[in-house]
CSV table of C-alpha atoms in Angstrom, one decimal:
chain,number,residue,atom,x,y,z
A,1,UNK,CA,177.4,2.6,-47.6
A,2,UNK,CA,175.5,5.7,-46.7
A,3,UNK,CA,173.9,7.2,-49.8
A,4,UNK,CA,174.7,8.0,-53.4
A,5,UNK,CA,176.9,9.3,-55.0
A,6,UNK,CA,179.7,6.9,-54.2
A,7,UNK,CA,182.9,8.5,-55.3
A,8,UNK,CA,185.7,6.1,-55.9
A,9,UNK,CA,189.0,7.8,-55.8
A,10,UNK,CA,191.0,5.1,-54.1
A,11,UNK,CA,193.6,3.0,-55.8
A,12,UNK,CA,192.5,0.5,-58.4
A,13,UNK,CA,193.3,-3.2,-57.6
A,14,UNK,CA,195.7,-3.2,-60.6
A,15,UNK,CA,197.7,-0.3,-59.1
A,16,UNK,CA,197.6,-1.9,-55.6
A,17,UNK,CA,198.8,-5.3,-56.8
A,18,UNK,CA,201.6,-3.8,-58.9
A,19,UNK,CA,202.7,-1.5,-56.0
A,20,UNK,CA,203.0,-4.6,-53.7
A,21,UNK,CA,205.0,-6.5,-56.4
A,22,UNK,CA,207.4,-3.6,-56.9
A,23,UNK,CA,207.9,-3.2,-53.1
A,24,UNK,CA,208.7,-6.9,-52.8
A,25,UNK,CA,211.2,-7.0,-55.7
A,26,UNK,CA,214.2,-5.7,-53.8
A,27,UNK,CA,213.9,-8.4,-51.2
A,28,UNK,CA,213.4,-11.0,-54.0
A,29,UNK,CA,216.5,-9.8,-55.9
A,30,UNK,CA,218.6,-9.9,-52.7
A,31,UNK,CA,217.4,-13.5,-52.1
A,32,UNK,CA,218.5,-14.4,-55.6
A,33,UNK,CA,221.9,-12.8,-55.0
A,34,UNK,CA,222.3,-14.7,-51.7
A,35,UNK,CA,220.9,-18.1,-52.7
A,36,UNK,CA,221.8,-18.1,-56.4
A,37,UNK,CA,219.9,-19.6,-59.3
A,38,UNK,CA,217.7,-22.1,-57.2
A,39,UNK,CA,215.9,-19.2,-55.6
A,40,UNK,CA,215.3,-17.6,-59.0
A,41,UNK,CA,214.0,-20.9,-60.4
A,42,UNK,CA,211.5,-21.3,-57.5
A,43,UNK,CA,210.3,-17.7,-58.0
A,44,UNK,CA,209.9,-18.1,-61.7
A,45,UNK,CA,208.2,-21.4,-61.5
A,46,UNK,CA,205.6,-20.2,-59.0
A,47,UNK,CA,204.9,-17.0,-60.9
A,48,UNK,CA,204.7,-18.8,-64.3
A,49,UNK,CA,202.4,-21.5,-62.9
A,50,UNK,CA,200.2,-18.9,-61.2
A,51,UNK,CA,199.8,-16.8,-64.3
A,52,UNK,CA,199.1,-19.9,-66.6
A,53,UNK,CA,196.6,-21.3,-64.2
A,54,UNK,CA,194.7,-18.0,-63.9
A,55,UNK,CA,194.8,-17.5,-67.7
A,56,UNK,CA,193.5,-21.0,-68.4
A,57,UNK,CA,190.7,-21.0,-65.8
A,58,UNK,CA,189.6,-17.4,-66.5
A,59,UNK,CA,189.4,-18.2,-70.2
A,60,UNK,CA,187.6,-21.6,-69.9
A,61,UNK,CA,185.3,-20.9,-67.0
A,62,UNK,CA,184.6,-17.1,-67.1
A,63,UNK,CA,185.6,-16.3,-70.7
A,64,UNK,CA,187.5,-13.3,-69.5
A,65,UNK,CA,191.1,-12.2,-69.4
A,66,UNK,CA,192.1,-11.4,-65.8
A,67,UNK,CA,195.9,-11.3,-65.8
A,68,UNK,CA,195.7,-7.5,-66.2
A,69,UNK,CA,194.7,-7.0,-62.5
A,70,UNK,CA,198.1,-8.2,-61.4
A,71,UNK,CA,196.8,-10.4,-58.6
A,72,UNK,CA,197.9,-13.7,-60.1
A,73,UNK,CA,201.5,-12.4,-60.5
A,74,UNK,CA,201.5,-11.2,-56.9
A,75,UNK,CA,200.2,-14.5,-55.7
A,76,UNK,CA,202.9,-16.3,-57.6
A,77,UNK,CA,205.6,-14.0,-56.2
A,78,UNK,CA,204.3,-14.4,-52.6
A,79,UNK,CA,204.2,-18.2,-52.9
A,80,UNK,CA,207.8,-18.2,-54.1
A,81,UNK,CA,208.8,-16.0,-51.1
A,82,UNK,CA,207.3,-18.5,-48.6
A,83,UNK,CA,209.2,-21.5,-49.9
A,84,UNK,CA,212.8,-22.6,-49.2
A,85,UNK,CA,215.1,-22.2,-52.2
A,86,UNK,CA,216.1,-25.8,-52.3
A,87,UNK,CA,212.7,-27.4,-53.0
A,88,UNK,CA,212.1,-29.4,-56.2
A,89,UNK,CA,210.2,-27.3,-58.8
A,90,UNK,CA,207.0,-29.3,-58.5
A,91,UNK,CA,206.5,-27.8,-55.1
A,92,UNK,CA,206.1,-24.1,-56.2
A,93,UNK,CA,204.1,-25.3,-59.2
A,94,UNK,CA,201.7,-27.3,-57.1
A,95,UNK,CA,201.3,-24.5,-54.6
A,96,UNK,CA,200.6,-22.0,-57.3
A,97,UNK,CA,198.1,-24.2,-59.1
A,98,UNK,CA,196.3,-25.0,-55.9
A,99,UNK,CA,196.3,-21.3,-54.8
A,100,UNK,CA,194.8,-20.0,-58.1
A,101,UNK,CA,192.6,-22.9,-59.1
A,102,UNK,CA,191.2,-24.0,-55.8
A,103,UNK,CA,191.5,-21.2,-53.3
A,104,UNK,CA,190.8,-18.3,-55.7
A,105,UNK,CA,189.0,-19.3,-58.9
A,106,UNK,CA,186.7,-22.0,-57.4
A,107,UNK,CA,185.1,-19.2,-55.3
A,108,UNK,CA,184.8,-16.8,-58.2
A,109,UNK,CA,188.1,-15.1,-58.7
A,110,UNK,CA,189.7,-11.9,-57.3
A,111,UNK,CA,187.7,-10.4,-54.4
A,112,UNK,CA,185.6,-13.5,-53.8
A,113,UNK,CA,188.1,-15.8,-52.2
A,114,UNK,CA,187.9,-16.1,-48.4
A,115,UNK,CA,191.4,-17.5,-48.0
A,116,UNK,CA,194.6,-15.8,-49.0
A,117,UNK,CA,195.6,-17.7,-52.1
A,118,UNK,CA,199.3,-17.6,-51.6
A,119,UNK,CA,199.1,-18.9,-48.0
A,120,UNK,CA,196.5,-21.5,-49.1
A,121,UNK,CA,199.0,-22.8,-51.6
A,122,UNK,CA,201.8,-22.7,-49.1
A,123,UNK,CA,199.8,-24.7,-46.6
A,124,UNK,CA,198.8,-27.2,-49.3
A,125,UNK,CA,202.5,-28.0,-50.1
A,126,UNK,CA,203.6,-27.9,-46.5
A,127,UNK,CA,201.2,-30.6,-45.5
A,128,UNK,CA,201.8,-32.6,-48.7
A,129,UNK,CA,205.6,-32.6,-48.7
A,130,UNK,CA,206.6,-31.8,-45.1
A,131,UNK,CA,210.2,-33.1,-45.7
A,132,UNK,CA,211.1,-29.8,-47.4
A,133,UNK,CA,209.8,-27.6,-44.6
A,134,UNK,CA,211.2,-29.1,-41.5
A,135,UNK,CA,214.6,-27.6,-41.2
A,136,UNK,CA,214.3,-24.3,-43.0
A,137,UNK,CA,214.1,-21.4,-40.4
A,138,UNK,CA,216.0,-21.2,-37.2
A,139,UNK,CA,218.8,-23.2,-38.9
A,140,UNK,CA,221.3,-21.3,-36.8
A,141,UNK,CA,221.6,-18.3,-34.6
A,142,UNK,CA,223.7,-15.5,-36.1
A,143,UNK,CA,226.5,-14.2,-33.8
A,144,UNK,CA,225.2,-10.7,-33.9
A,145,UNK,CA,221.8,-9.2,-34.4
A,146,UNK,CA,223.3,-6.5,-36.6
A,147,UNK,CA,224.8,-9.1,-39.0
A,148,UNK,CA,221.3,-10.6,-39.3
A,149,UNK,CA,219.7,-7.4,-40.2
A,150,UNK,CA,222.4,-6.5,-42.7
A,151,UNK,CA,223.2,-9.9,-44.3
A,152,UNK,CA,219.9,-11.6,-43.9
A,153,UNK,CA,218.6,-14.6,-42.1
A,154,UNK,CA,218.4,-18.3,-43.1
A,155,UNK,CA,215.1,-19.8,-44.2
A,156,UNK,CA,212.6,-19.2,-47.0
A,157,UNK,CA,213.3,-17.0,-49.9
A,158,UNK,CA,211.3,-14.2,-48.5
A,159,UNK,CA,213.0,-14.4,-45.1
A,160,UNK,CA,216.4,-13.4,-46.4
A,161,UNK,CA,216.1,-9.6,-45.8
A,162,UNK,CA,214.0,-8.3,-43.0
A,163,UNK,CA,215.4,-4.8,-43.8
A,164,UNK,CA,214.2,-4.8,-47.4
A,165,UNK,CA,210.8,-6.2,-46.5
A,166,UNK,CA,210.2,-3.5,-43.9
A,167,UNK,CA,211.5,-0.8,-46.3
A,168,UNK,CA,209.2,-2.0,-49.0
A,169,UNK,CA,206.3,-1.9,-46.7
A,170,UNK,CA,206.9,1.7,-45.7
A,171,UNK,CA,205.7,2.9,-49.2
A,172,UNK,CA,202.7,0.7,-48.9
A,173,UNK,CA,201.8,2.1,-45.5
A,174,UNK,CA,202.2,5.7,-46.7
A,175,UNK,CA,200.0,5.1,-49.7
A,176,UNK,CA,197.5,3.2,-47.4
A,177,UNK,CA,197.6,0.2,-49.6
A,178,UNK,CA,198.2,-1.8,-46.5
A,179,UNK,CA,196.7,-0.6,-43.2
A,180,UNK,CA,198.7,-0.4,-40.0
A,181,UNK,CA,196.3,-2.2,-37.7
A,182,UNK,CA,196.8,-5.8,-38.9
A,183,UNK,CA,200.6,-5.8,-38.9
A,184,UNK,CA,200.8,-3.9,-35.6
A,185,UNK,CA,198.4,-6.3,-33.8
A,186,UNK,CA,200.0,-9.3,-35.5
A,187,UNK,CA,203.6,-8.4,-34.6
A,188,UNK,CA,202.6,-7.1,-31.2
A,189,UNK,CA,200.7,-10.2,-30.0
A,190,UNK,CA,203.3,-12.5,-31.5
A,191,UNK,CA,206.2,-10.6,-29.8
A,192,UNK,CA,204.4,-10.6,-26.5
A,193,UNK,CA,203.7,-14.3,-26.7
A,194,UNK,CA,207.3,-15.1,-27.7
A,195,UNK,CA,208.7,-12.9,-25.0
A,196,UNK,CA,206.5,-14.4,-22.3
A,197,UNK,CA,206.4,-18.1,-23.3
A,198,UNK,CA,209.0,-19.1,-25.9
A,199,UNK,CA,211.7,-19.9,-23.4
A,200,UNK,CA,209.3,-22.0,-21.4
A,201,UNK,CA,211.2,-25.0,-20.1
A,202,UNK,CA,213.6,-22.4,-18.6
A,203,UNK,CA,211.1,-19.9,-17.3
A,204,UNK,CA,208.8,-17.1,-18.4
A,205,UNK,CA,209.8,-13.9,-20.2
A,206,UNK,CA,213.0,-15.3,-21.7
A,207,UNK,CA,211.9,-15.8,-25.3
A,208,UNK,CA,214.5,-15.2,-28.1
A,209,UNK,CA,212.6,-12.3,-29.8
A,210,UNK,CA,215.0,-11.5,-32.7
A,211,UNK,CA,215.1,-15.2,-33.7
A,212,UNK,CA,211.3,-15.5,-33.8
A,213,UNK,CA,210.7,-12.1,-35.5
A,214,UNK,CA,213.4,-12.3,-38.2
A,215,UNK,CA,212.8,-15.9,-39.3
A,216,UNK,CA,209.9,-18.2,-40.1
A,217,UNK,CA,208.2,-15.8,-42.5
A,218,UNK,CA,206.8,-13.6,-39.7
A,219,UNK,CA,207.5,-10.2,-41.3
A,220,UNK,CA,206.4,-11.3,-44.7
A,221,UNK,CA,203.2,-12.7,-43.3
A,222,UNK,CA,202.4,-9.8,-41.1
A,223,UNK,CA,203.2,-7.1,-43.6
A,224,UNK,CA,202.3,-8.5,-46.9
A,225,UNK,CA,200.0,-11.6,-46.5
A,226,UNK,CA,197.7,-10.9,-43.5
A,227,UNK,CA,197.1,-7.4,-45.0
A,228,UNK,CA,195.5,-8.8,-48.2
A,229,UNK,CA,192.4,-6.5,-48.5
A,230,UNK,CA,190.2,-9.3,-49.8
A,231,UNK,CA,190.8,-11.6,-46.8
A,232,UNK,CA,191.2,-9.2,-43.9
A,233,UNK,CA,188.4,-7.5,-41.9
A,234,UNK,CA,186.8,-4.2,-43.1
A,235,UNK,CA,186.7,-2.4,-39.8
A,236,UNK,CA,189.6,-1.0,-37.8
A,237,UNK,CA,188.7,-2.9,-34.6
A,238,UNK,CA,188.2,-6.0,-36.8
A,239,UNK,CA,191.7,-5.7,-38.2
A,240,UNK,CA,193.2,-5.4,-34.7
A,241,UNK,CA,191.4,-8.5,-33.6
A,242,UNK,CA,192.4,-10.3,-36.7
A,243,UNK,CA,196.0,-9.4,-36.4
A,244,UNK,CA,196.2,-10.3,-32.7
A,245,UNK,CA,194.6,-13.7,-33.4
A,246,UNK,CA,197.1,-14.3,-36.3
A,247,UNK,CA,200.1,-13.5,-34.0
A,248,UNK,CA,198.9,-15.7,-31.2
A,249,UNK,CA,198.2,-18.7,-33.4
A,250,UNK,CA,201.4,-18.2,-35.3
A,251,UNK,CA,203.3,-18.4,-32.1
A,252,UNK,CA,201.4,-21.5,-30.8
A,253,UNK,CA,201.8,-23.4,-34.1
A,254,UNK,CA,205.5,-22.5,-34.4
A,255,UNK,CA,206.5,-23.1,-30.8
A,256,UNK,CA,204.4,-26.2,-30.0
A,257,UNK,CA,203.5,-27.6,-33.4
A,258,UNK,CA,205.6,-30.0,-35.5
A,259,UNK,CA,206.2,-27.5,-38.2
A,260,UNK,CA,209.1,-25.1,-38.5
A,261,UNK,CA,206.9,-22.0,-38.9
A,262,UNK,CA,203.3,-21.1,-38.0
A,263,UNK,CA,202.5,-18.0,-40.0
A,264,UNK,CA,200.7,-19.6,-42.9
A,265,UNK,CA,198.3,-21.9,-41.0
A,266,UNK,CA,197.6,-19.1,-38.5
A,267,UNK,CA,196.6,-16.5,-41.1
A,268,UNK,CA,194.6,-19.1,-43.1
A,269,UNK,CA,192.8,-20.0,-39.9
A,270,UNK,CA,192.0,-16.4,-39.1
A,271,UNK,CA,190.9,-15.8,-42.7
A,272,UNK,CA,188.1,-18.2,-41.9
A,273,UNK,CA,186.9,-16.0,-39.1
A,274,UNK,CA,186.9,-12.7,-41.1
A,275,UNK,CA,183.2,-12.7,-41.9
A,276,UNK,CA,182.4,-13.2,-38.2
A,277,UNK,CA,184.8,-10.5,-37.2
A,278,UNK,CA,183.3,-8.1,-39.7
A,279,UNK,CA,179.8,-8.8,-38.4
A,280,UNK,CA,180.8,-8.4,-34.7
A,281,UNK,CA,182.7,-5.2,-35.3
A,282,UNK,CA,180.2,-3.6,-37.7
A,283,UNK,CA,179.1,-0.9,-35.3
A,284,UNK,CA,182.6,0.1,-34.4
A,285,UNK,CA,184.1,3.0,-36.3
A,286,UNK,CA,185.8,1.9,-39.4
B,1,UNK,CA,162.3,-48.0,-59.1
B,2,UNK,CA,166.0,-48.6,-59.6
B,3,UNK,CA,167.6,-45.2,-59.9
B,4,UNK,CA,171.4,-45.0,-60.3
B,5,UNK,CA,171.4,-41.4,-61.5
B,6,UNK,CA,170.6,-39.8,-58.1
B,7,UNK,CA,173.8,-40.6,-56.4
B,8,UNK,CA,173.1,-40.2,-52.6
B,9,UNK,CA,176.7,-39.3,-51.8
B,10,UNK,CA,177.5,-36.9,-54.6
B,11,UNK,CA,174.1,-35.4,-55.1
B,12,UNK,CA,172.6,-35.2,-51.6
B,13,UNK,CA,175.7,-35.5,-49.4
B,14,UNK,CA,174.0,-38.4,-47.5
B,15,UNK,CA,176.3,-40.6,-45.5
B,16,UNK,CA,179.4,-38.4,-45.9
B,17,UNK,CA,180.6,-39.2,-42.4
B,18,UNK,CA,181.9,-42.7,-43.2
B,19,UNK,CA,182.6,-41.6,-46.8
B,20,UNK,CA,185.1,-38.9,-45.6
B,21,UNK,CA,186.6,-41.0,-42.9
B,22,UNK,CA,187.3,-44.4,-44.6
B,23,UNK,CA,188.0,-43.2,-48.1
B,24,UNK,CA,191.8,-43.2,-47.6
B,25,UNK,CA,192.1,-46.7,-49.1
B,26,UNK,CA,190.3,-48.3,-51.9
B,27,UNK,CA,189.9,-51.7,-50.1
B,28,UNK,CA,188.4,-49.9,-47.0
B,29,UNK,CA,186.0,-48.0,-49.2
B,30,UNK,CA,184.9,-51.1,-51.1
B,31,UNK,CA,184.2,-53.1,-47.9
B,32,UNK,CA,182.4,-50.1,-46.3
B,33,UNK,CA,180.3,-49.5,-49.4
B,34,UNK,CA,179.3,-53.2,-49.6
B,35,UNK,CA,178.5,-53.3,-45.9
B,36,UNK,CA,176.2,-50.3,-46.4
B,37,UNK,CA,174.6,-51.9,-49.4
B,38,UNK,CA,174.0,-55.2,-47.6
B,39,UNK,CA,172.6,-53.5,-44.4
B,40,UNK,CA,170.4,-51.2,-46.5
B,41,UNK,CA,169.0,-54.1,-48.5
B,42,UNK,CA,168.5,-56.3,-45.4
B,43,UNK,CA,166.8,-53.6,-43.4
B,44,UNK,CA,164.5,-52.9,-46.3
B,45,UNK,CA,163.5,-56.5,-46.6
B,46,UNK,CA,162.8,-56.8,-42.9
B,47,UNK,CA,160.8,-53.6,-42.8
B,48,UNK,CA,158.8,-54.7,-45.9
B,49,UNK,CA,158.0,-58.1,-44.3
B,50,UNK,CA,156.8,-56.4,-41.1
B,51,UNK,CA,154.9,-53.7,-42.9
B,52,UNK,CA,151.3,-55.2,-42.6
B,53,UNK,CA,151.5,-55.6,-38.8
B,54,UNK,CA,153.7,-52.6,-37.9
B,55,UNK,CA,152.3,-49.5,-36.1
B,56,UNK,CA,153.5,-46.2,-37.5
B,57,UNK,CA,155.2,-45.2,-34.3
B,58,UNK,CA,157.4,-48.2,-34.3
B,59,UNK,CA,158.8,-47.8,-37.8
B,60,UNK,CA,162.0,-45.9,-37.0
B,61,UNK,CA,162.9,-47.7,-33.8
B,62,UNK,CA,162.4,-51.1,-35.4
B,63,UNK,CA,164.4,-50.1,-38.5
B,64,UNK,CA,167.3,-49.1,-36.2
B,65,UNK,CA,167.1,-52.4,-34.3
B,66,UNK,CA,167.1,-54.3,-37.6
B,67,UNK,CA,170.0,-52.3,-38.9
B,68,UNK,CA,172.0,-52.7,-35.7
B,69,UNK,CA,171.5,-56.4,-35.9
B,70,UNK,CA,172.7,-56.6,-39.4
B,71,UNK,CA,175.7,-54.4,-38.7
B,72,UNK,CA,176.6,-56.6,-35.8
B,73,UNK,CA,176.5,-59.6,-38.0
B,74,UNK,CA,178.6,-57.8,-40.7
B,75,UNK,CA,181.0,-56.7,-38.0
B,76,UNK,CA,181.5,-60.3,-36.8
B,77,UNK,CA,181.9,-61.5,-40.4
B,78,UNK,CA,184.7,-58.9,-41.0
B,79,UNK,CA,186.4,-59.6,-37.7
B,80,UNK,CA,186.5,-63.3,-38.7
B,81,UNK,CA,187.5,-63.1,-42.3
B,82,UNK,CA,189.2,-59.7,-42.8
B,83,UNK,CA,190.6,-58.8,-39.3
B,84,UNK,CA,193.3,-56.4,-40.6
B,85,UNK,CA,190.9,-54.4,-42.7
B,86,UNK,CA,188.3,-54.4,-39.9
B,87,UNK,CA,190.9,-52.8,-37.7
B,88,UNK,CA,191.4,-50.0,-40.2
B,89,UNK,CA,187.7,-49.2,-40.4
B,90,UNK,CA,187.4,-48.5,-36.6
B,91,UNK,CA,184.2,-47.1,-35.2
B,92,UNK,CA,182.7,-46.5,-38.7
B,93,UNK,CA,181.5,-50.0,-39.0
B,94,UNK,CA,179.2,-49.6,-36.0
B,95,UNK,CA,178.2,-46.2,-37.2
B,96,UNK,CA,176.6,-47.7,-40.3
B,97,UNK,CA,173.6,-48.6,-38.1
B,98,UNK,CA,172.7,-44.9,-37.8
B,99,UNK,CA,173.9,-43.9,-41.3
B,100,UNK,CA,171.5,-41.2,-42.6
B,101,UNK,CA,171.0,-43.2,-45.8
B,102,UNK,CA,169.3,-45.9,-43.6
B,103,UNK,CA,167.3,-43.4,-41.6
B,104,UNK,CA,166.3,-41.5,-44.7
B,105,UNK,CA,165.0,-44.7,-46.3
B,106,UNK,CA,162.6,-45.4,-43.4
B,107,UNK,CA,161.4,-41.9,-43.6
B,108,UNK,CA,160.2,-42.2,-47.1
B,109,UNK,CA,156.9,-43.8,-46.0
B,110,UNK,CA,155.2,-47.1,-46.6
B,111,UNK,CA,156.4,-49.0,-49.6
B,112,UNK,CA,155.7,-52.3,-51.1
B,113,UNK,CA,158.7,-54.6,-51.4
B,114,UNK,CA,158.7,-54.5,-55.2
B,115,UNK,CA,159.1,-50.7,-55.0
B,116,UNK,CA,161.4,-50.5,-52.0
B,117,UNK,CA,164.0,-53.1,-52.8
B,118,UNK,CA,165.1,-51.6,-56.2
B,119,UNK,CA,165.2,-48.2,-54.5
B,120,UNK,CA,167.4,-49.4,-51.7
B,121,UNK,CA,169.6,-51.2,-54.1
B,122,UNK,CA,170.1,-48.1,-56.2
B,123,UNK,CA,170.9,-46.0,-53.2
B,124,UNK,CA,173.3,-48.5,-51.7
B,125,UNK,CA,175.1,-49.2,-55.0
B,126,UNK,CA,175.3,-45.5,-55.8
B,127,UNK,CA,176.8,-44.9,-52.3
B,128,UNK,CA,179.3,-47.7,-52.9
B,129,UNK,CA,180.3,-46.4,-56.3
B,130,UNK,CA,180.7,-42.8,-55.0
B,131,UNK,CA,182.7,-44.0,-52.1
B,132,UNK,CA,185.0,-46.0,-54.3
B,133,UNK,CA,185.5,-43.0,-56.6
B,134,UNK,CA,186.5,-40.7,-53.7
B,135,UNK,CA,188.8,-43.4,-52.3
B,136,UNK,CA,190.4,-44.0,-55.7
B,137,UNK,CA,191.2,-40.4,-56.2
B,138,UNK,CA,192.5,-39.9,-52.7
B,139,UNK,CA,194.6,-43.0,-52.5
B,140,UNK,CA,196.1,-42.7,-56.0
B,141,UNK,CA,197.1,-39.0,-55.5
B,142,UNK,CA,197.6,-39.0,-51.8
B,143,UNK,CA,199.6,-42.2,-51.4
B,144,UNK,CA,200.5,-43.3,-54.9
B,145,UNK,CA,199.0,-46.7,-54.3
B,146,UNK,CA,195.8,-48.7,-54.9
B,147,UNK,CA,195.1,-51.1,-52.1
B,148,UNK,CA,193.0,-54.2,-53.2
B,149,UNK,CA,192.9,-57.7,-51.8
B,150,UNK,CA,195.7,-60.2,-52.1
B,151,UNK,CA,194.9,-62.9,-54.5
B,152,UNK,CA,197.4,-65.7,-55.3
B,153,UNK,CA,200.7,-64.1,-56.2
B,154,UNK,CA,199.3,-60.6,-56.2
B,155,UNK,CA,200.3,-58.8,-53.0
B,156,UNK,CA,197.1,-56.7,-52.9
B,157,UNK,CA,198.7,-53.3,-53.4
B,158,UNK,CA,199.4,-51.6,-56.7
B,159,UNK,CA,202.1,-48.9,-56.6
B,160,UNK,CA,202.1,-46.1,-59.1
B,161,UNK,CA,205.7,-45.2,-59.9
B,162,UNK,CA,206.7,-41.6,-59.3
B,163,UNK,CA,203.7,-40.7,-57.3
B,164,UNK,CA,204.4,-43.3,-54.6
B,165,UNK,CA,207.7,-41.6,-53.8
B,166,UNK,CA,206.4,-38.1,-53.2
B,167,UNK,CA,202.6,-38.2,-53.1
B,168,UNK,CA,200.3,-35.3,-52.5
B,169,UNK,CA,199.9,-36.3,-48.8
B,170,UNK,CA,197.4,-33.7,-47.9
B,171,UNK,CA,194.7,-35.6,-49.8
B,172,UNK,CA,195.0,-38.4,-47.3
B,173,UNK,CA,194.4,-36.0,-44.5
B,174,UNK,CA,191.0,-34.6,-43.5
B,175,UNK,CA,191.1,-31.5,-45.7
B,176,UNK,CA,191.8,-33.8,-48.7
B,177,UNK,CA,188.6,-35.7,-48.1
B,178,UNK,CA,186.5,-32.5,-48.3
B,179,UNK,CA,188.4,-31.2,-51.3
B,180,UNK,CA,188.0,-34.5,-53.3
B,181,UNK,CA,184.4,-35.0,-52.3
B,182,UNK,CA,183.6,-31.4,-53.1
B,183,UNK,CA,185.1,-31.4,-56.5
B,184,UNK,CA,183.7,-34.8,-57.4
B,185,UNK,CA,180.2,-33.6,-56.3
B,186,UNK,CA,180.6,-30.4,-58.4
B,187,UNK,CA,181.7,-32.4,-61.5
B,188,UNK,CA,178.8,-34.9,-60.9
B,189,UNK,CA,176.2,-32.1,-60.6
B,190,UNK,CA,177.6,-30.4,-63.7
B,191,UNK,CA,177.5,-33.5,-65.8
B,192,UNK,CA,173.8,-34.1,-64.8
B,193,UNK,CA,172.6,-30.6,-65.8
């Protein structure tokens, strides 16, 4: 902040949230087409639970109505995207209630949470009911890369169409609702690590890059979740550091950890370092 | 004086190391809480008895020696009569000797026994109750069971139908300990004000 007057011509949080929701919808609809009603039920359950939790807590604790900013709906949608379509419905509901009540509202609501609510909810259910998360991504390798890009990949609801996720994010990049640094560093460091180390028992630089990039929620995490303006750094250098850390950790957790994917724990962990990154990169140009 | 309102665990976050670590089962928490209560009371009695002849510089070292002696006695007792449970408590039994509740008590200055004993009892009992509460929430939600002690035909474990099949397992892990303790402390502080 330099000096008054501070003109505010940027997008409002309501418009930002709704833009992201609209950009995610094609991928969500395609997932419902591919997986059928179970995917729809998971998405509806997580969105409904998220909206109701926000409504109840905002009314009881803050005496305000906060559904209008659209952030609770987006959180619910993102939670649904990170879950496999076959989970029992208490999983999306528990994830949404935890995300809104514990991760977001406990710390004061939109803009005050230090952890991405959707990913916090996802991590909560992943550690609570690991059975549902073991076999989801990498269930099988498609015979051709083209078919994967066209038909979609196995895994969580949001993993189905990499194409639609990327297309949706183009609008958000153009409108500068998401900034390029985080996804670029995230995908860059992740790809580098996968290429160099993922094939390890057989040698260096033999990783299966398409498999790792197109499954396991990597694109969803890098484009839509790590870029959350509340929980990512304020400076350009900071966002590069943040994204690179996310990519590296996501690779380590996924390749060497017991879980099928590593994006959610990686981003949540890096969220914790955001205040530190902000402080260390304050002098750099933002 | 006896003060059960200022819960050391939920209000001052004293002694949270054992509280976070052993609160995965109700029986563990109960034994740990009672051990802390006994050691706290015993140390207070020993210190009060030695008070007239004790130089100031020796207060803390002597309190630690007394506590370590009582903890060793408690440890031997547990190994003899509750070996399985002693196994589950691990290193946290020995760590009671340097529990900050104990160290904090010796730092409160010279006290007559009639003053110190009710204070120590209040703190120990408060710690025990707080620990039981944390363990109850964590075990019921995180495992769907309540582990008590086998008596007669009762096997010692209550199962809560439904929850026992798919419990919220994260509450038994380390983050669950912090979540439960944090929210209980928040509720406790809110109810006091």
